[in-house]
Tab-separated table of C-alpha atoms and ligand atoms in Angstrom:
chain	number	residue	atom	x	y	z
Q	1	UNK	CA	-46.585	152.599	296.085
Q	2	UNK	CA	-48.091	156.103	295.688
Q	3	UNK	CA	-44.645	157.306	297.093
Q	4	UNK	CA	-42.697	155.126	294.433
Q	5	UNK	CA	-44.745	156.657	291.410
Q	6	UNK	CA	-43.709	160.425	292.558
Q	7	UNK	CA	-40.297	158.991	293.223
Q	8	UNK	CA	-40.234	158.078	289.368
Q	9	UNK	CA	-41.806	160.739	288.147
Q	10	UNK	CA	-39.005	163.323	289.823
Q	11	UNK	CA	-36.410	161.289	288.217
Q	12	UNK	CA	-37.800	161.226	284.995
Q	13	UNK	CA	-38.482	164.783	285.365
Q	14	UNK	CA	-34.399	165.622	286.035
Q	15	UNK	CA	-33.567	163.500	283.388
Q	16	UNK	CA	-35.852	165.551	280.672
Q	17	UNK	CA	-34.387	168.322	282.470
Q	18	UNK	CA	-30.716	167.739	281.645
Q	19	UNK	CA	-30.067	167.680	285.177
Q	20	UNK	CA	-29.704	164.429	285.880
Q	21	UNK	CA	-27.430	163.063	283.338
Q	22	UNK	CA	-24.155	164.367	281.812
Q	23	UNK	CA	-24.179	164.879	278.094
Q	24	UNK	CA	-21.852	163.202	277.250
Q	25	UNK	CA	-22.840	159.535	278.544
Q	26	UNK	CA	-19.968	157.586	280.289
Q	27	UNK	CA	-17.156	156.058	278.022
Q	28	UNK	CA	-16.548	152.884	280.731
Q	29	UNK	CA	-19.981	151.331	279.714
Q	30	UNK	CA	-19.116	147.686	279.035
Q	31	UNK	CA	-20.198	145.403	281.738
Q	32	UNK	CA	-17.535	142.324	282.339
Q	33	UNK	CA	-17.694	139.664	279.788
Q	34	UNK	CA	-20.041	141.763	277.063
Q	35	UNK	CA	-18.460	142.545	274.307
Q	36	UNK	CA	-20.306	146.504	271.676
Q	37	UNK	CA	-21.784	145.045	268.598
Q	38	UNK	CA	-24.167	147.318	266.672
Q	39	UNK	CA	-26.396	145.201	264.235
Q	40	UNK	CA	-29.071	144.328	266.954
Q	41	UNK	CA	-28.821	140.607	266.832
Q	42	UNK	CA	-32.081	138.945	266.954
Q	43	UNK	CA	-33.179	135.723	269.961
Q	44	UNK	CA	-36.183	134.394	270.639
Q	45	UNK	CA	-37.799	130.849	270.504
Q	46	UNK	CA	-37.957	130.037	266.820
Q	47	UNK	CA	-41.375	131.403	266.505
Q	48	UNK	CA	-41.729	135.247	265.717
Q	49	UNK	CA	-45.733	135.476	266.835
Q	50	UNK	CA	-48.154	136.867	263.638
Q	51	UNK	CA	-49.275	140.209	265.924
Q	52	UNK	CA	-50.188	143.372	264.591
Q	53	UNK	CA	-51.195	146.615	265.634
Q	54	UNK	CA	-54.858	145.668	265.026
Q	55	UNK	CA	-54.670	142.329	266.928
Q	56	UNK	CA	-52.357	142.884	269.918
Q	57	UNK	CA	-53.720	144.261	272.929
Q	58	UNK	CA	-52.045	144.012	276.727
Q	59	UNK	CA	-53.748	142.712	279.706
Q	60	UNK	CA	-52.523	144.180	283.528
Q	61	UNK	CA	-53.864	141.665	285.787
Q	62	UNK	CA	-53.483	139.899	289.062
Q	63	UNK	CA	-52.616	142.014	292.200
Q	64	UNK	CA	-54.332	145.281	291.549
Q	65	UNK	CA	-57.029	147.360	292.504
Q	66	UNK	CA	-57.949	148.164	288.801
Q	67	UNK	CA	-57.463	145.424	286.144
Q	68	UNK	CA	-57.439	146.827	282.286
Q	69	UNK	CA	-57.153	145.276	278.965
Q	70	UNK	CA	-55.467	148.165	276.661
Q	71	UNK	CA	-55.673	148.124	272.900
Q	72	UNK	CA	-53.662	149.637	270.578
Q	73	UNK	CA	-55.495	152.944	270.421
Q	74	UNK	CA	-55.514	153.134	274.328
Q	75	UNK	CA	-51.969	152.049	274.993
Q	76	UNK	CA	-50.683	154.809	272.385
Q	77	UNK	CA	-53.214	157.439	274.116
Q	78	UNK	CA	-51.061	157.206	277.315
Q	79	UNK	CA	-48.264	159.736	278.194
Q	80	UNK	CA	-45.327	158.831	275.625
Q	81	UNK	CA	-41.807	158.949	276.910
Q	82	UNK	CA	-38.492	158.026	274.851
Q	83	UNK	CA	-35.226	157.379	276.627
Q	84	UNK	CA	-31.397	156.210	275.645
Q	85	UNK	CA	-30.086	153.189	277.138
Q	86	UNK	CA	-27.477	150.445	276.562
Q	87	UNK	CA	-28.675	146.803	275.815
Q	88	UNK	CA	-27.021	143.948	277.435
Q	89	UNK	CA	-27.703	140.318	276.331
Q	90	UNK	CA	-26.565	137.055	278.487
Q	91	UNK	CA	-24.785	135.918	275.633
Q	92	UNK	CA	-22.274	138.493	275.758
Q	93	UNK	CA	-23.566	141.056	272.999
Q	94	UNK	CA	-23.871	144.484	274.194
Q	95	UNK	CA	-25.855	147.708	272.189
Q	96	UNK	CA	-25.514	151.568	273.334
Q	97	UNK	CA	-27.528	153.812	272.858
Q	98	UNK	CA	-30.602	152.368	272.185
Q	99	UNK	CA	-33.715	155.013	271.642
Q	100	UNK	CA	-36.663	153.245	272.902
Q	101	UNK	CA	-39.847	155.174	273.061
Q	102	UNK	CA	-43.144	153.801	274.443
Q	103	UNK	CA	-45.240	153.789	278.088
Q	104	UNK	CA	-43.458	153.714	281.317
Q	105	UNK	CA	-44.052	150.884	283.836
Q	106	UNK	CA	-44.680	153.251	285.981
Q	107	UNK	CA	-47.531	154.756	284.108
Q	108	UNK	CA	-48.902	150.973	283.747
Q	109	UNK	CA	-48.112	150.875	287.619
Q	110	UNK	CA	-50.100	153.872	288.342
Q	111	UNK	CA	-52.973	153.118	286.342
Q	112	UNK	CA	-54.014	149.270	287.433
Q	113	UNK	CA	-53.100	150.217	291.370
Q	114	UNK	CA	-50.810	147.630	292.708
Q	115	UNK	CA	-52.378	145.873	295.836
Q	116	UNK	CA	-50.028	147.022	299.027
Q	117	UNK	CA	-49.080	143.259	298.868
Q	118	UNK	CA	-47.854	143.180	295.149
Q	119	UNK	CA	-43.847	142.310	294.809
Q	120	UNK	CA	-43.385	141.077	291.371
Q	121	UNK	CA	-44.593	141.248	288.139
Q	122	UNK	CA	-45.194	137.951	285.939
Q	123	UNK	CA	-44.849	139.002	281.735
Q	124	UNK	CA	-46.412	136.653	279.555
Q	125	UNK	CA	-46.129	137.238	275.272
Q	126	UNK	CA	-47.257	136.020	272.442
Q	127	UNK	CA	-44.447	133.297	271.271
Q	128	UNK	CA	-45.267	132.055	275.126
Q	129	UNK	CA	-42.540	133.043	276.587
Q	130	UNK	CA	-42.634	134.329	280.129
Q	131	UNK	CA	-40.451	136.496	282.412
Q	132	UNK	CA	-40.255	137.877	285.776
Q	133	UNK	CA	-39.096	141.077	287.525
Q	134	UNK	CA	-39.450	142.508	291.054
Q	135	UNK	CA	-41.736	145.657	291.120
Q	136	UNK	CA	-38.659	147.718	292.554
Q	137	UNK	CA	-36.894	146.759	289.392
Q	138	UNK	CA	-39.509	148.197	287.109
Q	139	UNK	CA	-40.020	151.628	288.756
Q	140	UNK	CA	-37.077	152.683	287.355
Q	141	UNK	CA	-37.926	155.196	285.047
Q	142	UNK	CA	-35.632	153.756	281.956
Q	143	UNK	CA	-38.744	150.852	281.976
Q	144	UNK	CA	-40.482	150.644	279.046
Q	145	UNK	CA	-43.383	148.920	277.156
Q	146	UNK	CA	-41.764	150.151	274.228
Q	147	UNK	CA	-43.430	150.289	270.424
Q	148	UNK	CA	-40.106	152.483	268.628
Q	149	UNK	CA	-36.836	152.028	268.382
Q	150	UNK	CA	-34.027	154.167	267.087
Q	151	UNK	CA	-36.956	156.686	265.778
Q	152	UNK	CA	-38.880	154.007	263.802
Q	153	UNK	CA	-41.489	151.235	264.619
Q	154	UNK	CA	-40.453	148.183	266.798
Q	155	UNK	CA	-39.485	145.556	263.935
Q	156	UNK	CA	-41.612	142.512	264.272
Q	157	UNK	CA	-38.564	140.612	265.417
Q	158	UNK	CA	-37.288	142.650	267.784
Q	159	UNK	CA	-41.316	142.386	269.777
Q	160	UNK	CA	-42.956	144.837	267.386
Q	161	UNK	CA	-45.504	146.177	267.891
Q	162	UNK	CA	-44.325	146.450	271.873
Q	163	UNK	CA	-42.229	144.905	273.807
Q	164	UNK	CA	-40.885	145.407	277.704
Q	165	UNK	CA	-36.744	147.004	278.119
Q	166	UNK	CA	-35.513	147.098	281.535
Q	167	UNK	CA	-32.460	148.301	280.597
Q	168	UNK	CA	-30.556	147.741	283.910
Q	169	UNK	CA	-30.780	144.037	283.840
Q	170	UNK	CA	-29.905	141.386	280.744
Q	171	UNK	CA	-32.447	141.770	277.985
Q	172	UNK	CA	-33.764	138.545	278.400
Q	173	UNK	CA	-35.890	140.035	281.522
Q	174	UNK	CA	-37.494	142.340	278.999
Q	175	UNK	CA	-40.297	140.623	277.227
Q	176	UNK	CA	-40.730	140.795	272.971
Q	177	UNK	CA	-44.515	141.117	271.527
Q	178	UNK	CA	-45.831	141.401	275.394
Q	179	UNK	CA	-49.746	140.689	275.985
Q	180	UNK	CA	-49.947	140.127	279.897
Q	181	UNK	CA	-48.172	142.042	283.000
Q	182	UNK	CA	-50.194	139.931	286.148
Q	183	UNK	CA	-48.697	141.464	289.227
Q	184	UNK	CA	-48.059	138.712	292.183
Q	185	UNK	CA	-47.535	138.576	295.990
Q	186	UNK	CA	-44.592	136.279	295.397
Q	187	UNK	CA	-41.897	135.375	292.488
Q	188	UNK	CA	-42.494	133.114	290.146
Q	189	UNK	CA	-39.944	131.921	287.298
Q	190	UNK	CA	-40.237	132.532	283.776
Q	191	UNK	CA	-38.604	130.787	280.726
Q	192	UNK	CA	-35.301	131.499	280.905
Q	193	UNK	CA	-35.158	131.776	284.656
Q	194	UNK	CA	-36.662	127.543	284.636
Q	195	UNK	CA	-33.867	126.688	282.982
Q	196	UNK	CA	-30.904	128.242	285.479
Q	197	UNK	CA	-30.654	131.544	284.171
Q	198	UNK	CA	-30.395	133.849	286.579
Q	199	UNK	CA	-32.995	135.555	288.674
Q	200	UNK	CA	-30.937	138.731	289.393
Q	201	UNK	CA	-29.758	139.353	286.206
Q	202	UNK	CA	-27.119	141.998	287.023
Q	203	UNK	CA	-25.054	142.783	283.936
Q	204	UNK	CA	-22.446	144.679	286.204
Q	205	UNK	CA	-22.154	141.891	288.476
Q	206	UNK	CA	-21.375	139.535	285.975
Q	207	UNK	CA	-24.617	137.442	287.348
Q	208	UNK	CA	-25.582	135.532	284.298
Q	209	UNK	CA	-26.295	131.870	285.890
Q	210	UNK	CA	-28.293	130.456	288.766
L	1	MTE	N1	-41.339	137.040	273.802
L	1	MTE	C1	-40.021	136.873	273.866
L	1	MTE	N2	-39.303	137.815	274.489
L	1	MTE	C2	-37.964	137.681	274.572
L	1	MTE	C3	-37.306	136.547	274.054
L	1	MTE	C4	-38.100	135.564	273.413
L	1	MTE	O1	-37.611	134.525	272.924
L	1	MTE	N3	-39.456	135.757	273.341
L	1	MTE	N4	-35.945	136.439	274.172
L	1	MTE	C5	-35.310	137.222	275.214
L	1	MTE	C6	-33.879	137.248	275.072
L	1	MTE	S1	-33.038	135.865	275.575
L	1	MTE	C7	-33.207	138.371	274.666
L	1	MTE	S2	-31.531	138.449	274.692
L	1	MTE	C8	-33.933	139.529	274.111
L	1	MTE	C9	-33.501	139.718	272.698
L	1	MTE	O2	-34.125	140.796	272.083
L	1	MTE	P1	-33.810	141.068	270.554
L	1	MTE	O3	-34.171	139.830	269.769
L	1	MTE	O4	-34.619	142.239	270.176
L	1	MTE	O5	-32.329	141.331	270.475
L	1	MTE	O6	-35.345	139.355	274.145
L	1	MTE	C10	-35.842	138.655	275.249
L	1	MTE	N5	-37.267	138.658	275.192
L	2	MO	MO1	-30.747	136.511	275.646
């Protein structure tokens, strides 16, 4: 693990530097099937949870050396990064350039010590949903627990005050008004992935459906 967070923290590092991307970001961005919209359409369960600033904190559990329960005024007092990604939803809407700016996974990752046994991570919010990732998946430094978008506070509907983006997989992965990461030894399904979404989740790959 130790290896993974330096890893991440080189990338991110390159990217900050302008090394690592070109300025101009790549025109052939579409995956197959998605379709550019840019109003930010809104999904979730038909409840939009009642959590604020002053109620919300975020429990990092389960396979770790160092279990923590952040409040607001700790989870803002961590290192702040912002980065630009594109925003794929399963049901064909994508978003570029989103400006997301929040806590790394990785910085999460670092602090609570995954166990050397720890493979997936296990996101639980405040509506109830629940998703799951594998650990690889989140040590890509475009992971966020993210609290602003596009410059300005997460709106409540979109997960304010902070929700997960994992950019590289279909935004249903990424979970709105987060309170629990528990880290796990094995996968376990969430929600979406019960109910024969898929587990993958590769937008380029066209890998919507168990
Ligand atoms: N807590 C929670 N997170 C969630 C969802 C949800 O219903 N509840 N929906 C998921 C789905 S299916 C998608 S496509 C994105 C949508 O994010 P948006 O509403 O900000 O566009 O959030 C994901 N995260
Ligand atoms: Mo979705």
């Amino acid at each position: 693990m130790k290896d993974a967070y330096i890893a991440a923290k080189e990338r991110w590092a390159r990217k900050m530097s302008g090394l690592a991307k070109p300025q101009v970001r790549s025109t052939d961005r579409l995956p197959p099937g998605q379709r550019r919209v840019d109003n930010f359409p809104v999904l979730d369960l038909g409840v939009v949870p009642e959590v604020t600033p002053d109620t919300w904190s975020l429990r990092i559990h389960g396979k770790v050396e160092k279990p923590i329960t952040l409040d607001w005024t700790a989870f803002r007092a961590l290192p702040q990064f912002r980065d630009t990604s594109d925003f794929h939803c399963v049901t064909t809407w994508s978003q570029f350039d989103m400006v997301w700016e929040g806590v790394a996974f990785f910085t999460l990752a670092e602090l609570v010590q995954p166990t050397k046994d720890a493979t997936h991570v296990y996101f639980r919010s405040y509506d109830g949903y629940t998703t799951n990732n594998r650990l690889d998946a989140l040590m890509d430094d475009d992971v966020l627990v993210a609290h602003s978008w596009n410059g300005a506070p997460l709106p409540r509907e979109h997960g304010g005050p902070a929700r997960v983006v994992v950019p590289k997989l279909y935004a249903w992965k990424g979970a709105k008004w987060v309170r629990e990461l528990i880290f796990l030894d094995r996968d376990l399904l969430g929600f979406w992935e019960l109910r024969g979404y898929s587990n993958t989740a590769d937008p380029w790959r066209d890998d919507r459906f168990a």
